[in-house]
XYZ file of C-alpha atoms in Angstrom:
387
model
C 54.910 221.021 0.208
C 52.123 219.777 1.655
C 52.817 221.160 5.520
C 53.431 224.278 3.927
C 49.983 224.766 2.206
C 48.711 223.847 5.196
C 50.582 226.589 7.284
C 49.732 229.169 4.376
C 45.877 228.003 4.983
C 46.233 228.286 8.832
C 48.010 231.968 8.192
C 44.963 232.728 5.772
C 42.311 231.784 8.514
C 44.193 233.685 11.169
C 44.122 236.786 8.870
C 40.295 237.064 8.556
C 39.978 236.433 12.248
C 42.078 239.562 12.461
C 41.146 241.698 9.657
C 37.978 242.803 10.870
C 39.705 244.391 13.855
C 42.730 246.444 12.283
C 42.957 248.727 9.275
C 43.332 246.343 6.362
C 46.007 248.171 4.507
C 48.359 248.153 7.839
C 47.428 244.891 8.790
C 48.205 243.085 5.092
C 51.878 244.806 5.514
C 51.936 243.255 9.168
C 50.673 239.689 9.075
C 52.385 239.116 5.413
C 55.643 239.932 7.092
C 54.478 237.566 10.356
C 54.521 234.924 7.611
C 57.265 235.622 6.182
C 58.729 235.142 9.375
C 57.357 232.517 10.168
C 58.396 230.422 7.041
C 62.003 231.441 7.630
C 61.899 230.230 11.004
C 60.459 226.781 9.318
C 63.234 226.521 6.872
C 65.896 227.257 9.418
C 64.590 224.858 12.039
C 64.482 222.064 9.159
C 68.424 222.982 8.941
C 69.077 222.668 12.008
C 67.553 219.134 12.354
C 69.174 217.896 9.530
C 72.600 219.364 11.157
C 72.112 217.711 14.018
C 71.131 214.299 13.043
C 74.033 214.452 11.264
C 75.957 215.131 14.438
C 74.733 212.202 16.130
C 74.928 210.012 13.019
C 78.503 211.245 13.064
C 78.933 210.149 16.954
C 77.340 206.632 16.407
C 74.431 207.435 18.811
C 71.547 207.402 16.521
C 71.026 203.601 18.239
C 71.381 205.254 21.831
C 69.001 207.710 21.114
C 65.227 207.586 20.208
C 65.808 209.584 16.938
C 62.655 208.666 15.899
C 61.221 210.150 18.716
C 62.573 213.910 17.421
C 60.050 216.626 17.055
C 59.412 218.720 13.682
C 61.242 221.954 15.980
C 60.347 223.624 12.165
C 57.388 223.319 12.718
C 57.027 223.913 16.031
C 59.241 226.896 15.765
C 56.952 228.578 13.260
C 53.657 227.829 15.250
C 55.339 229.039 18.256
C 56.278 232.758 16.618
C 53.061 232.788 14.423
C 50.170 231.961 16.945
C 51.827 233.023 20.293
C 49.468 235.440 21.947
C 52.446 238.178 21.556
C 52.782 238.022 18.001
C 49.067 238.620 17.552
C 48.934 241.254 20.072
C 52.083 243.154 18.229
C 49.848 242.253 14.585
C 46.772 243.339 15.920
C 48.624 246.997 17.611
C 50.394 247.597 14.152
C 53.493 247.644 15.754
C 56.863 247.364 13.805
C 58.500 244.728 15.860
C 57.049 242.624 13.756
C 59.810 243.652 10.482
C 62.835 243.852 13.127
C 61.514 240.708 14.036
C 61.598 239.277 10.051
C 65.260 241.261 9.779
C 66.882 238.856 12.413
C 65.391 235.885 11.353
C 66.370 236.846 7.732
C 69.482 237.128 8.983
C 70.314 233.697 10.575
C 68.602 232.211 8.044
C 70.844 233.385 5.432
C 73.256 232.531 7.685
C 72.373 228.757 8.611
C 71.752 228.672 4.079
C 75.047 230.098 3.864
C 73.723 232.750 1.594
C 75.980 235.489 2.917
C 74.715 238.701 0.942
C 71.332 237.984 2.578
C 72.589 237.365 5.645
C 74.100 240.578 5.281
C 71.345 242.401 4.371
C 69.299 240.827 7.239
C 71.994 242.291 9.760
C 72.315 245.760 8.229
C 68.478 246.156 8.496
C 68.105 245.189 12.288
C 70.594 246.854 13.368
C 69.295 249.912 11.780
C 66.193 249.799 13.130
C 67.001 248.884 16.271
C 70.596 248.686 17.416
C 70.747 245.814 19.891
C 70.512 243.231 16.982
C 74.285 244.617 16.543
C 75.376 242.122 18.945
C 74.353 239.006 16.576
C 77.326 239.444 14.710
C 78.822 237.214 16.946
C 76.849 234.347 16.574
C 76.367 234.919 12.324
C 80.373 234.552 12.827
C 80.547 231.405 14.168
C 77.426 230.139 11.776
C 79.392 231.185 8.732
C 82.970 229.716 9.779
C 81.510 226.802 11.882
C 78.517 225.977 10.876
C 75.273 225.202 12.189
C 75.145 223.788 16.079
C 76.824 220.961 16.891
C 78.049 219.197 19.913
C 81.304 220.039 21.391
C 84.020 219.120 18.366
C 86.234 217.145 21.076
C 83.229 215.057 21.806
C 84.118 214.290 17.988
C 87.939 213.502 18.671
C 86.695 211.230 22.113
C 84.737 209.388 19.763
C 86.653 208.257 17.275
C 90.204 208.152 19.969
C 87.656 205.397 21.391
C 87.633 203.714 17.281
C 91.561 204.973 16.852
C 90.029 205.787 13.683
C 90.354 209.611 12.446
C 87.740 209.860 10.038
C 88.048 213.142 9.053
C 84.800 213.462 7.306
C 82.606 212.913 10.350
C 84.446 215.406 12.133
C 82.711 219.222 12.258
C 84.606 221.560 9.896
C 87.191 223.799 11.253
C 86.672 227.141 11.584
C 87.167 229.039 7.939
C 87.678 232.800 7.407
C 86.253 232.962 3.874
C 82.887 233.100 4.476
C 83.284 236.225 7.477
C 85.350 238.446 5.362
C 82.656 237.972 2.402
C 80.086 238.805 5.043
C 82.376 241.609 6.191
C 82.371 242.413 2.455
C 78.354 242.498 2.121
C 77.749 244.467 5.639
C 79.846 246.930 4.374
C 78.208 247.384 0.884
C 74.924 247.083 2.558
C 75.413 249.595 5.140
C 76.573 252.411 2.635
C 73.750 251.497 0.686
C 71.474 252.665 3.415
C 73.152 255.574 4.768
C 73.331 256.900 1.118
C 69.569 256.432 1.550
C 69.046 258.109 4.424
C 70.980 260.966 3.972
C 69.541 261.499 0.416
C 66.185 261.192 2.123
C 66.729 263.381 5.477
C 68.721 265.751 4.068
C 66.267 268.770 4.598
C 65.624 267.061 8.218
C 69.221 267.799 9.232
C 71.148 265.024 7.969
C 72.536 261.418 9.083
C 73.385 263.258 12.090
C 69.645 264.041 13.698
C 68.950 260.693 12.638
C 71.448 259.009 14.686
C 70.319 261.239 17.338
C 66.745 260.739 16.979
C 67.153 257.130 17.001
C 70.098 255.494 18.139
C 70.468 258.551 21.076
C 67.352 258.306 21.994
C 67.714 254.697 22.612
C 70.673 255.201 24.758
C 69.780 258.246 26.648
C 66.249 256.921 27.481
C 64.503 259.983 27.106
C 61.045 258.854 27.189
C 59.438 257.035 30.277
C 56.641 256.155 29.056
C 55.465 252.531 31.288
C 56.039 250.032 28.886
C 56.953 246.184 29.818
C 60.742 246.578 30.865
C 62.008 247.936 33.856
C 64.335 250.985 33.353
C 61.394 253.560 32.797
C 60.150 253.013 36.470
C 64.002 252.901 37.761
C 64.775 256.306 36.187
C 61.982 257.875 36.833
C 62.836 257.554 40.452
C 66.900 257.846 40.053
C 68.660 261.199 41.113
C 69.121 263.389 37.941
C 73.152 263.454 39.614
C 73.250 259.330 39.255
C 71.321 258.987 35.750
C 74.306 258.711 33.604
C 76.339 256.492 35.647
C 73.493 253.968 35.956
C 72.503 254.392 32.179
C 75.949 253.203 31.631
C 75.802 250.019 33.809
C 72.652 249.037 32.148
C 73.848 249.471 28.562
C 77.334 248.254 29.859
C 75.460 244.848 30.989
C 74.543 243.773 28.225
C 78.336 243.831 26.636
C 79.508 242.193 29.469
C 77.840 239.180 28.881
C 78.025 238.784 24.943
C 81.617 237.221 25.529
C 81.541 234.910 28.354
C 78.111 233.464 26.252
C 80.155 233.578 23.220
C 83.040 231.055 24.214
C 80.756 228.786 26.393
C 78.217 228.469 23.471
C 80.114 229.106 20.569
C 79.321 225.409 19.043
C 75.750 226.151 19.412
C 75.493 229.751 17.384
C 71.656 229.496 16.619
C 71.194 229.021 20.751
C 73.835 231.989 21.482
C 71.555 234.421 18.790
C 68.422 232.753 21.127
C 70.408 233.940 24.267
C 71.264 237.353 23.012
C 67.768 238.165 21.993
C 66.447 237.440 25.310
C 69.181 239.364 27.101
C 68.207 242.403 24.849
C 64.465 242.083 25.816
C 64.896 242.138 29.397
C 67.367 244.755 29.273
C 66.581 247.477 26.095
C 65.385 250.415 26.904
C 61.914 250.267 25.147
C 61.038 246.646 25.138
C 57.376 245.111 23.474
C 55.725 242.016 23.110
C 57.059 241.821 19.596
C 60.320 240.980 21.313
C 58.869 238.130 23.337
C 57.636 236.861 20.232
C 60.770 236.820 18.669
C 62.836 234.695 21.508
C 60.217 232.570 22.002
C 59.974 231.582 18.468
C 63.354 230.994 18.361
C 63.272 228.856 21.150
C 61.046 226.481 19.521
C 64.424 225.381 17.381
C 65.608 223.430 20.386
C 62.546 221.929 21.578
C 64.306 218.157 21.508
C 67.420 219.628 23.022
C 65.399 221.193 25.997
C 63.570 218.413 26.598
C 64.525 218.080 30.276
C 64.326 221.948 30.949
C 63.253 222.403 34.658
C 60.777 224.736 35.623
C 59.014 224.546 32.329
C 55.052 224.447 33.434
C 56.423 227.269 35.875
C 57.371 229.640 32.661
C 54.081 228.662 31.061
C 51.858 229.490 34.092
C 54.124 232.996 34.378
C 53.981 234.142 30.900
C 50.149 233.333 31.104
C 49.587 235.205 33.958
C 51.586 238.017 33.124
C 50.140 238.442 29.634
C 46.655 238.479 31.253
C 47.639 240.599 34.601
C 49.435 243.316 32.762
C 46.401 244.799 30.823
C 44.197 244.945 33.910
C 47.258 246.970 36.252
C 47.855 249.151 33.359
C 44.234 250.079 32.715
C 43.687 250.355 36.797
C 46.658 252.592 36.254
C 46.240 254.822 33.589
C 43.060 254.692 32.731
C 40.322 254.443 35.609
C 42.997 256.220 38.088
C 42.368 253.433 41.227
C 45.692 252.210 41.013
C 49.871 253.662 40.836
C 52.378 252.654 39.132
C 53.518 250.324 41.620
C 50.529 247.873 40.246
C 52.033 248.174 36.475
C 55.543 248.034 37.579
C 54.661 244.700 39.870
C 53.915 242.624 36.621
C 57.377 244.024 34.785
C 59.152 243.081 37.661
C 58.013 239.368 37.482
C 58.030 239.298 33.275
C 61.467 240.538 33.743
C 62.371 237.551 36.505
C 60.138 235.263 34.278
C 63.065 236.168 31.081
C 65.545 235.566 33.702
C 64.341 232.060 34.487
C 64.183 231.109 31.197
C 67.720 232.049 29.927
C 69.417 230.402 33.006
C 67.526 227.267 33.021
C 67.591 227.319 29.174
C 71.770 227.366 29.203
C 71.757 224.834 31.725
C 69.163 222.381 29.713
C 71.467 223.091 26.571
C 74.758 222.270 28.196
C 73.291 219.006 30.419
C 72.336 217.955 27.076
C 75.717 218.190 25.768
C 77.074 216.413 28.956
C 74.651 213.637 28.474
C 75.696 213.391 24.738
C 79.522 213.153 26.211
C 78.377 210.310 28.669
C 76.908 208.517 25.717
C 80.384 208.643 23.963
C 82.515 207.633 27.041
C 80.253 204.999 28.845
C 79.943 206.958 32.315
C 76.181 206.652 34.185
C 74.350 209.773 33.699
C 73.165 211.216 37.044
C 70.712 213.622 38.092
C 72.947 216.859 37.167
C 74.185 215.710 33.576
C-alpha cells in the first residue's frame, strides 16, 4: 500500500508539471487513464513475479539462483510506461494512444487475474479502436489455458526424471479449454454490445458499414500519407499507383506471417509473445505514434530479470535517445522552416524502425538463452557464451 501511495503522489506531481501546458479538461481524461495504466501494468508485473518464483521454486533452483537479487519488474514496469519521454509526449499531444494503450493492458491483465469477462472487454475495445491488437488473441489463449510464463514444461519433466519423482503439483498445468470458450463466450457478448452501439449511434452517418470503412479501411488502404514515425507513408508515396496493392498486401501480410512461428516458439512465455506482437505492430502499422512505443516499452519492463544479459542494451538506449531528440528538429527543418526534404524526416524513421528491429531480435534471443541457461541449471552442463 505504501509503494502505491507513493506512485499515486509521483502521478500527482507529474500532473501539475503538465497541467499548465495542456487543456485541463483533455489532459485529466489523459493522464487519469496513463495511471490507470500504469497501475495495471504494476499489478500484472507483481503476477508475473510471483509466477515465476514459483517456477523456479518448482525446479529446485531458488539456491542456484540469486533470487534475492530479483528486481520489483512491477515497479519498474509502471515507471517505465508512466515517465518514459513517449508517454508524456502522447499525454502532453492529447493523443488517444494513450486508452488503446489502457485497453491492452486491461486486457492481459484480466487475463494474467484470470478474470475472463474483463479480459474480454479489454480485447473487444482494442481491437475496435485499432485493429492490430486483434492479433493478441493468441497470446490471451495461452494465458487463460496455460497460465502465466513459465519455463519450458519439459524442463519440468527433466527435473523431476533426474528425482524419479513425478510430483504432479510442481508441474505447470496442462493446457484447459474452459477458460477460452468462456472468453470466446465474453468476446462475443462484448462485441455485439458495441456494434449495437455503434450502429444505434451512426445510424444517420450511414451505418456500421461507413464505419468499418472509415476506420478499419482506412487503416488498410493507407489513404493518408501524412509523415508520421513509420515507414510506409514515405514508401507509398514513391510506389507506382500499378504496384500499390500488391505491396499493401505484403506489408499487412507480414505481420500474419509471423504471429505463428512466434506463437509455438514462445507459447510458454504468453506475456513476452503479447510484448513481441506489440512491437511487430509498431514497426509495421500503417499510422504508428509514440503512444505505441510507450506501450512495448512498458511492457518490456515485465522481464527486466529475464533480460538481464540482453546484448546491445546501452546501444537501444543511446538510439531511442537520439531518435526522440533528432526527429523533432528533421521534421521542423522539414515542414516547417522549408531548408530540408523529406529525406531528413524519413532518415530518423528509418533508424527508429531498425532501432524496433534490434530490440525484438535481441529481446527473443535474451528470453530463450535464459531458458537454455535455466535447462543447464537442471541438467548439470557448463553454460557457455551462447546459452
Amino acid at each position: 500500500m505504501q509503494d502505491l501511495c507513493t506512485m499515486v503522489h509521483l502521478c500527482y506531481c507529474l500532473f501539475l508539471v503538465l497541467s499548465p501546458l495542456i487543456e485541463l479538461k483533455d489532459s485529466q481524461i489523459i493522464f487519469c487513464t496513463d495511471v490507470v495504466s500504469a497501475m495495471l501494468i504494476r499489478a500484472t508485473g507483481q503476477n508475473l513475479r510471483l509466477a515465476y518464483l514459483r517456477s523456479l521454486e518448482s525446479l529446485d533452483l531458488v539456491k542456484q539462483i540469486e533470487v534475492s537479487e530479483f528486481l520489483f519488474s512491477g515497479d519498474i514496469a509502471a515507471l517505465i510506461y508512466l515517465c518514459n519521454p513517449f508517454t508524456i509526449v502522447a499525454c502532453v499531444g492529447l493523443s488517444t494512444s494513450p486508452i488503446e494503450n489502457m485497453a491492452v493492458i486491461l486486457c492481459l491483465y484480466g487475463a494474467c487475474s484470470r478474470l475472463i469477462p474483463l479480459a474480454a472487454f479489454g480485447w473487444v475495445i482494442a481491437t475496435h479502436l485499432s485493429l492490430y491488437p486483434a492479433i493478441l488473441i493468441i497470446p490471451v489463449i495461452f494465458l487463460l489455458g496455460c497460465g502465466p510464463d513459465s519455463p519450458p514444461r519439459k524442463l519440468f519433466l527433466q527435473r523431476h526424471q533426474q528425482k524419479e519423482v513425478l510430483n504432479q503439483s510442481k508441474l505447470p498445468p496442462r493446457f484447459s479449454w474452459g477458460p477460452v470458450i468462456h472468453f470466446a463466450f465474453w468476446a462475443f457478448l462484448w462485441s455485439v454490445y458495441v456494434l449495437v452501439l455503434c450502429g444505434i449511434s451512426l445510424k444517420q452517418f450511414g451505418g456500421l458499414w461507413e464505419m468499418f470503412k472509415s476506420t478499419y479501411g482506412f487503416i488498410l488502404t493507407v489513404e493518408d500519407l501524412s509523415p508520421n514515425i513509420g515507414v510506409l507513408w514515405y514508401f507509398f508515396a514513391e510506389v507506382f499507383e500499378f504496384f500499390r496493392n500488391f505491396f499493401l498486401i505484403v506489408f499487412h501480410v507480414n505481420i500474419l506471417f509471423m504471429i505463428l512461428p512466434l506463437a509455438i516458439r514462445l507459447r510458454h512465455r504468453p506475456c513476452y509473445l503479447a510484448f513481441v506482437y506489440v512491437a511487430i505492430c509498431s514497426m509495421l502499422k500503417s499510422y504508428p505514434s509514440v503512444g505505441d512505443s510507450a506501450l512495448y516499452l512498458g511492457l518490456l519492463g515485465w522481464f527486466v530479470n529475464e533480460l538481464a544479459d540482453m546484448q546491445f542494451s546501452l546501444f537501444l538506449f543511446c538510439g531511442y535517445v537520439g531518435v526522440s531528440l533528432l526527429s523533432p528538429v528533421m521534421h521542423n527543418l522539414w515542414i516547417w522552416r522549408g531548408t530540408g526534404n523529406a529525406n531528413f524526416y524519413f532518415a530518423t524513421a528509418m533508424v527508429y524502425a531498425c532501432l524496433q528491429i534490434v530490440l525484438v531480435v535481441e529481446g527473443v534471443s535474451a528470453m530463450l538463452n535464459h531458458d537454455r541457461k535455466l535447462r543447464n541449471l537442471i541438467t548439470g552442463k557448463p553454460q557457455d557464451a551462447k546459452s
